[in-house]
Short mmCIF file of C-alpha atoms and ligand atoms in Angstrom, two decimals:
data_model
loop_
_atom_site.label_atom_id
_atom_site.label_comp_id
_atom_site.label_asym_id
_atom_site.label_seq_id
_atom_site.Cartn_x
_atom_site.Cartn_y
_atom_site.Cartn_z
CA MET F 1 1.97 21.85 -7.78
CA ALA F 2 2.64 22.20 -4.40
CA ASP F 3 4.74 25.81 -3.87
CA ILE F 4 8.30 24.39 -2.39
CA PRO F 5 11.51 26.90 -3.30
CA VAL F 6 13.95 25.64 -4.59
CA VAL F 7 17.50 27.38 -3.54
CA VAL F 8 20.25 27.89 -5.40
CA ASP F 9 23.41 28.69 -3.72
CA ALA F 10 24.64 30.46 -7.03
CA ALA F 11 28.35 30.43 -5.11
CA ALA F 12 28.16 27.30 -4.48
CA CYS F 13 27.42 26.29 -8.90
CA THR F 14 29.43 25.59 -11.16
CA GLY F 15 26.94 25.72 -13.81
CA CYS F 16 26.95 21.95 -14.65
CA GLY F 17 22.71 22.48 -15.86
CA MET F 18 22.63 18.69 -14.72
CA CYS F 19 19.44 20.30 -12.31
CA VAL F 20 18.16 21.35 -15.05
CA ARG F 21 18.32 18.58 -16.68
CA VAL F 22 16.78 16.14 -13.92
CA CYS F 23 13.63 18.35 -12.88
CA PRO F 24 10.62 17.30 -13.77
CA ASP F 25 8.98 20.26 -14.27
CA GLY F 26 10.42 23.54 -14.17
CA PRO F 27 11.49 26.54 -11.78
CA LEU F 28 14.94 26.11 -13.04
CA ASP F 29 16.87 27.74 -16.17
CA MET F 30 20.26 28.57 -16.71
CA ALA F 31 21.44 32.32 -16.85
CA GLY F 32 24.92 33.95 -16.99
CA GLY F 33 26.17 30.04 -16.75
CA ARG F 34 24.69 29.35 -13.59
CA ALA F 35 20.89 28.37 -12.33
CA VAL F 36 18.58 29.95 -11.31
CA VAL F 37 15.10 29.60 -9.76
CA ILE F 38 12.94 31.12 -12.54
CA ASP F 39 9.31 29.90 -11.56
CA ARG F 40 8.88 28.96 -7.56
CA ARG F 41 6.30 26.08 -9.10
CA CYS F 42 7.33 23.30 -8.85
CA LEU F 43 6.54 19.26 -8.16
CA GLY F 44 9.45 19.24 -5.37
CA CYS F 45 10.69 15.80 -5.83
CA GLY F 46 14.55 16.89 -5.17
CA HIS F 47 16.06 15.64 -8.27
CA CYS F 48 17.58 18.57 -8.60
CA GLN F 49 18.81 18.61 -5.39
CA ALA F 50 19.91 14.83 -5.61
CA ALA F 51 21.65 15.48 -8.66
CA CYS F 52 23.94 18.40 -7.70
CA PRO F 53 27.21 17.61 -7.79
CA VAL F 54 28.56 20.62 -5.47
CA GLY F 55 25.39 20.36 -3.47
CA ALA F 56 24.45 23.78 -4.00
CA VAL F 57 20.77 23.11 -4.87
CA SER F 58 18.34 22.89 -1.88
CA VAL F 59 14.56 21.71 -1.78
CA ALA F 60 12.69 23.36 1.28
CA GLY F 61 9.82 19.96 2.64
CA LEU F 62 12.12 17.25 2.14
CA ASP F 63 12.10 15.72 5.17
CA PRO F 64 15.34 13.87 6.97
CA TRP F 65 12.79 12.18 9.00
CA ALA F 66 12.07 10.33 6.23
CA SER F 67 15.18 8.44 4.63
CA ARG F 68 16.61 7.87 8.89
CA PHE F 69 15.90 4.55 9.37
CA SER F 70 15.70 3.36 12.90
CA SER F 71 16.10 -0.50 13.20
CA PHE F 72 18.26 -1.57 9.91
CA ARG F 73 21.50 0.85 8.33
CA ALA F 74 20.59 1.53 4.24
CA ASP F 75 23.85 3.63 2.47
CA PRO F 76 22.39 6.73 1.61
CA ALA F 77 23.99 7.24 -1.81
CA TRP F 78 22.63 6.61 -4.81
CA LEU F 79 22.76 3.57 -5.87
CA GLY F 80 23.56 4.04 -10.10
CA PHE F 81 21.42 2.19 -13.09
CA GLY F 82 22.39 -1.33 -12.69
CA GLY F 83 23.77 -0.89 -9.32
CA LEU F 84 21.44 -4.35 -7.87
CA ASP F 85 21.62 -7.97 -8.86
CA PRO F 86 18.50 -8.70 -10.78
CA GLY F 87 18.10 -12.24 -9.33
CA ILE F 88 18.96 -10.69 -6.17
CA LEU F 89 16.01 -9.05 -7.18
CA ALA F 90 13.79 -11.65 -8.44
CA ARG F 91 14.33 -13.91 -5.63
CA LEU F 92 12.78 -11.00 -3.00
CA LEU F 93 9.68 -10.51 -5.51
CA LEU F 94 8.93 -14.30 -5.74
CA SER F 95 9.56 -15.33 -2.25
CA ARG F 96 7.22 -12.58 -0.96
CA ARG F 97 3.96 -14.55 -0.11
CA SER F 98 0.48 -13.15 1.42
CA CYS F 99 1.45 -14.79 5.33
CA ARG F 100 -1.71 -16.31 6.96
CA ASN F 101 0.17 -17.13 10.20
CA TYR F 102 1.85 -15.65 12.63
CA GLN F 103 3.16 -15.77 15.62
CA ASP F 104 1.78 -14.45 18.93
CA ARG F 105 4.59 -12.22 19.08
CA PRO F 106 4.55 -7.80 18.96
CA VAL F 107 6.53 -6.15 16.53
CA PRO F 108 8.24 -3.17 17.26
CA ARG F 109 6.84 0.38 16.84
CA ASP F 110 9.71 1.30 15.33
CA ILE F 111 10.08 -1.68 12.64
CA LEU F 112 6.83 -0.35 11.92
CA GLU F 113 7.78 3.09 11.17
CA ASP F 114 10.82 2.02 9.36
CA LEU F 115 8.07 0.55 7.29
CA VAL F 116 6.24 3.80 6.49
CA ARG F 117 9.91 5.52 5.21
CA LEU F 118 9.95 2.55 2.81
CA ALA F 119 7.37 2.82 1.38
CA VAL F 120 7.00 6.43 1.32
CA THR F 121 9.69 6.48 -0.94
CA ALA F 122 7.72 5.33 -3.84
CA PRO F 123 5.91 7.79 -6.29
CA SER F 124 3.23 9.17 -6.74
CA GLY F 125 1.12 10.81 -9.45
CA ALA F 126 2.28 14.74 -9.86
CA ASN F 127 4.33 13.80 -6.01
CA SER F 128 1.40 14.46 -4.08
CA GLN F 129 1.99 12.20 -1.27
CA ALA F 130 -0.68 13.15 -0.47
CA TRP F 131 -0.66 9.18 1.72
CA THR F 132 -1.68 8.28 5.01
CA PHE F 133 -1.61 5.56 6.88
CA THR F 134 -2.57 4.45 10.22
CA LEU F 135 -1.08 1.96 12.53
CA PHE F 136 -2.58 -0.51 14.45
CA PRO F 137 0.41 -1.41 17.02
CA ASP F 138 -0.42 -3.95 18.70
CA ARG F 139 -3.17 -7.10 18.76
CA GLU F 140 -5.65 -4.89 20.75
CA ALA F 141 -5.73 -2.42 18.29
CA VAL F 142 -5.59 -5.05 15.86
CA ALA F 143 -8.96 -6.60 17.18
CA ALA F 144 -10.22 -3.60 18.03
CA LEU F 145 -10.46 -3.20 13.70
CA GLY F 146 -12.10 -6.64 14.01
CA ARG F 147 -14.43 -5.55 15.27
CA ALA F 148 -15.23 -2.31 13.54
CA VAL F 149 -15.33 -4.85 10.31
CA ALA F 150 -16.89 -7.25 11.27
CA GLY F 151 -19.93 -5.10 12.61
CA PHE F 152 -19.93 -4.31 8.99
CA PHE F 153 -19.66 -7.86 7.45
CA GLU F 154 -22.75 -8.76 9.92
CA ARG F 155 -24.94 -5.56 9.05
CA LEU F 156 -24.21 -6.61 4.97
CA ASN F 157 -24.70 -9.91 5.36
CA ARG F 158 -28.23 -9.30 7.24
CA THR F 159 -29.51 -7.51 3.95
CA ALA F 160 -27.95 -9.49 1.57
CA GLU F 161 -30.13 -12.93 2.68
CA LYS F 162 -33.38 -11.01 2.04
CA ALA F 163 -33.97 -12.95 -1.19
CA TRP F 164 -35.89 -10.28 -2.32
CA LEU F 165 -33.54 -6.76 -1.63
CA ARG F 166 -31.37 -8.98 -4.56
CA ALA F 167 -33.62 -8.85 -6.89
CA LEU F 168 -34.63 -5.89 -6.68
CA LEU F 169 -31.81 -4.37 -6.97
CA ARG F 170 -30.72 -6.79 -9.85
CA LEU F 171 -33.66 -5.15 -11.29
CA ALA F 172 -32.48 -1.92 -10.95
CA GLY F 173 -28.88 -2.86 -12.27
CA ARG F 174 -27.01 -3.15 -9.23
CA PRO F 175 -26.45 -6.59 -9.32
CA GLY F 176 -23.47 -5.96 -6.67
CA LEU F 177 -25.44 -7.39 -3.51
CA ALA F 178 -26.74 -10.89 -5.47
CA GLU F 179 -22.83 -11.19 -6.10
CA TYR F 180 -21.85 -10.62 -3.65
CA HIS F 181 -24.21 -12.96 -1.22
CA ARG F 182 -23.68 -15.80 -4.10
CA ARG F 183 -19.44 -15.57 -3.79
CA HIS F 184 -18.89 -13.82 -0.07
CA GLN F 185 -21.42 -14.13 2.02
CA PRO F 186 -21.17 -18.30 3.15
CA SER F 187 -17.27 -17.95 3.78
CA VAL F 188 -18.17 -14.71 5.64
CA ALA F 189 -20.24 -15.76 8.06
CA ARG F 190 -18.47 -18.94 8.37
CA ALA F 191 -15.19 -16.18 9.52
CA LEU F 192 -17.61 -13.72 11.70
CA GLU F 193 -19.33 -17.20 13.27
CA ALA F 194 -16.12 -17.96 14.24
CA TRP F 195 -14.57 -15.17 15.16
CA ARG F 196 -17.96 -14.39 17.41
CA GLU F 197 -17.42 -18.19 18.69
CA ARG F 198 -13.80 -19.02 19.22
CA GLY F 199 -12.74 -15.61 18.22
CA GLU F 200 -10.87 -16.80 15.75
CA ASP F 201 -9.36 -14.01 13.53
CA HIS F 202 -10.17 -15.22 9.72
CA LEU F 203 -9.48 -12.11 8.66
CA PHE F 204 -6.28 -10.57 9.67
CA HIS F 205 -4.74 -14.33 10.23
CA GLY F 206 -3.78 -13.23 13.93
CA ALA F 207 -1.20 -10.49 12.75
CA ALA F 208 0.37 -8.44 15.01
CA ALA F 209 -0.31 -5.61 13.63
CA VAL F 210 -1.99 -3.85 9.90
CA ILE F 211 -1.06 -0.27 9.06
CA LEU F 212 -4.56 1.44 6.68
CA VAL F 213 -2.93 2.97 3.70
CA GLY F 214 -5.52 5.68 2.94
CA SER F 215 -5.13 9.31 0.71
CA ARG F 216 -6.20 12.78 1.76
CA PRO F 217 -7.89 15.12 -0.57
CA GLY F 218 -6.10 16.22 -3.76
CA ALA F 219 -3.95 13.55 -5.38
CA SER F 220 -3.74 13.69 -8.55
CA CYS F 221 -3.80 8.96 -8.87
CA PRO F 222 -4.37 8.35 -4.46
CA ALA F 223 -5.38 4.30 -5.06
CA GLU F 224 -2.73 4.10 -7.29
CA ASP F 225 0.21 6.45 -5.54
CA ALA F 226 -1.73 4.21 -1.98
CA LEU F 227 -1.34 0.87 -3.88
CA LEU F 228 2.76 1.31 -4.56
CA ALA F 229 2.83 2.24 -1.19
CA ALA F 230 1.50 -0.40 0.39
CA GLY F 231 3.81 -2.50 -2.27
CA ASN F 232 7.30 -1.08 -1.27
CA MET F 233 5.74 -2.71 2.63
CA LEU F 234 4.85 -6.06 1.84
CA LEU F 235 8.48 -6.47 0.29
CA ALA F 236 10.53 -4.41 2.63
CA ALA F 237 8.38 -7.02 5.44
CA HIS F 238 9.15 -9.71 3.67
CA CYS F 239 13.40 -8.13 4.22
CA LEU F 240 12.95 -7.21 8.06
CA GLY F 241 11.90 -10.72 8.52
CA LEU F 242 7.98 -9.95 8.53
CA GLY F 243 4.90 -11.71 6.75
CA SER F 244 2.38 -9.69 5.17
CA CYS F 245 -0.89 -9.89 3.83
CA LEU F 246 -3.05 -7.62 1.93
CA ILE F 247 -6.68 -7.91 3.68
CA GLY F 248 -8.97 -6.75 1.09
CA TYR F 249 -12.23 -7.12 3.25
CA ALA F 250 -11.05 -4.68 5.51
CA VAL F 251 -10.87 -2.13 3.03
CA ALA F 252 -13.98 -2.67 1.67
CA ALA F 253 -15.54 -1.88 4.54
CA LEU F 254 -13.70 1.00 5.41
CA ARG F 255 -14.75 2.54 2.12
CA ARG F 256 -18.19 1.49 2.10
CA ASP F 257 -18.84 1.95 5.87
CA ARG F 258 -18.42 5.35 7.22
CA ALA F 259 -19.04 4.71 11.10
CA THR F 260 -16.30 1.42 10.22
CA ALA F 261 -14.50 4.06 8.57
CA ARG F 262 -14.81 6.56 12.45
CA ALA F 263 -13.82 3.26 14.51
CA ALA F 264 -10.85 3.40 12.77
CA GLY F 265 -9.42 6.84 13.87
CA LEU F 266 -9.99 7.44 10.25
CA PRO F 267 -11.61 10.96 8.72
CA ALA F 268 -13.99 12.07 6.94
CA ASP F 269 -12.10 13.18 3.86
CA GLU F 270 -9.73 10.16 3.86
CA GLU F 271 -10.32 7.90 2.03
CA VAL F 272 -8.74 4.08 3.01
CA HIS F 273 -7.10 1.82 -0.18
CA ALA F 274 -4.84 -1.05 1.57
CA ALA F 275 -4.99 -2.58 4.42
CA VAL F 276 -2.01 -4.95 5.09
CA ALA F 277 -1.20 -7.32 7.87
CA LEU F 278 2.29 -7.98 9.39
CA GLY F 279 3.49 -10.14 11.96
CA TRP F 280 6.49 -12.59 12.86
CA PRO F 281 5.79 -15.51 10.72
CA GLU F 282 4.64 -18.94 11.73
CA GLU F 283 5.04 -19.96 8.15
CA SER F 284 8.04 -21.09 5.75
CA TYR F 285 7.94 -22.40 2.33
CA VAL F 286 10.61 -24.58 0.99
CA ARG F 287 10.39 -23.48 -2.81
CA THR F 288 9.12 -20.24 -5.11
CA ALA F 289 5.84 -21.02 -6.66
CA GLY F 290 5.91 -18.91 -9.44
CA ARG F 291 2.85 -16.99 -11.84
CA LYS F 292 0.47 -17.92 -14.23
CA ARG F 293 1.90 -16.68 -17.92
CA PRO F 294 0.78 -13.60 -17.92
CA MET F 295 -1.61 -12.10 -21.64
CA ILE F 296 1.66 -10.28 -23.19
CA ARG F 297 0.47 -7.85 -26.45
CA TRP F 298 3.83 -6.99 -28.74
CA PHE F 299 2.13 -3.77 -30.37
CA GLY F 300 3.23 -3.74 -34.04
CA GLY F 301 4.70 -7.41 -33.83
CA GLU F 302 4.16 -10.04 -36.71
CA SER F 303 4.26 -12.67 -33.74
CA GLY F 304 0.95 -11.59 -32.28
CA GLU F 305 -0.30 -12.50 -28.60
CA SER F 306 1.27 -14.35 -25.86
CA GLY F 307 -0.34 -15.20 -23.11
CA PRO F 308 -2.03 -18.57 -21.45
CA GLY F 309 -2.76 -21.46 -23.83
CA ALA F 310 -0.37 -19.61 -26.66
C1 FMN R 401 -6.24 -5.82 -4.02
C2 FMN R 401 -5.78 -7.34 -2.79
C3 FMN R 401 -6.47 -8.31 -1.50
C4 FMN R 401 -6.38 -8.98 -1.03
N1 FMN R 401 -7.13 -9.35 -0.08
C5 FMN R 401 -7.39 -10.34 0.87
C6 FMN R 401 -8.05 -10.60 1.66
O1 FMN R 401 -9.13 -9.91 2.21
N2 FMN R 401 -7.47 -11.76 2.63
C7 FMN R 401 -6.22 -12.67 2.20
O2 FMN R 401 -6.51 -13.36 3.07
N3 FMN R 401 -5.74 -12.18 1.37
C8 FMN R 401 -5.57 -11.82 0.40
N4 FMN R 401 -5.45 -11.16 -0.33
C9 FMN R 401 -3.87 -11.82 -1.25
C10 FMN R 401 -4.08 -12.67 -2.17
O3 FMN R 401 -4.87 -13.91 -1.82
C11 FMN R 401 -2.84 -13.00 -2.62
O4 FMN R 401 -1.94 -11.96 -3.35
C12 FMN R 401 -2.59 -13.87 -3.92
O5 FMN R 401 -3.23 -14.95 -3.60
C13 FMN R 401 -1.35 -14.83 -4.35
O6 FMN R 401 -0.45 -15.52 -3.44
P1 FMN R 401 0.81 -14.42 -2.91
O7 FMN R 401 0.55 -12.79 -2.73
O8 FMN R 401 1.01 -15.52 -1.31
O9 FMN R 401 1.54 -14.05 -4.27
C14 FMN R 401 -5.76 -10.05 -1.92
C15 FMN R 401 -4.15 -9.63 -2.51
C16 FMN R 401 -4.74 -8.17 -3.01
C17 FMN R 401 -3.51 -8.23 -4.39
#
């Protein structure tokens, strides 16, 4: 837990108790008909500050930068429960697609920064907010990242070509290399050849920008935090007119190989969880596609399981 002080303006406090009610931790209590700070340890989530009807509570460390968008306007007022048409939300969720065709046009930096601002509205375990965002803002930077990732896969492919090594590792209970060789090596080899010989970008699909979402040490749920932030970014990108795509191959290279992470400018103690390719789309759809039926299990229900084939 961060040591973030909550301050209550005793003169302004009306004693409604709302700050205490919404607090997930324990730094606030009621005494003498007023809210008082009893413990300086708190999550720093800002619920108390947001709930106080008279603005008597403040939490240090909440930076206005994070909600000051520069490429669009956002009403700062809280949107109440049920305040957005779920049909609009469903349409957005159904319409976002992984984009693999981009225009050769840069994405302005203020839009990329706004995507980070929207990303960090995500929840994080114990409100650690220990995420990091490494921005590759133009094709040159994206290509540099692509070269580093390609270097990793060139080396991996050379290793995976050794049948004796695959067999040995399998015997040692480590079938990962053999699995990679069977499932991914042929397509990766083709992509590397296209990159080397024709300059085709099968990794980031020609995206104009990439944002790596990582975490600093100390977060209780670093991967979950980062992926929730990345999910926000994908939806926000669609609203801003941008296509986006998660690039798992880049994450694999950055996580498994320190040299690749170093080439991407990542400190040794950071872990990468998502790579988001971004750019103005050169593709469109005429309808939404939907999803397979998921497995749904009602605990204690009569009807049992329903899912694919059910
Ligand atoms: C963790 C993860 C890694 C992914 N990695 C890649 C990737 O390396 N390259 C790519 O083109 N798409 C990648 N995708 C996109 C998926 O292929 C895509 O989400 C899926 O086909 C569903 O399509 P949709 O996103 O348009 O709904 C990845 C998606 C996820 C969630």
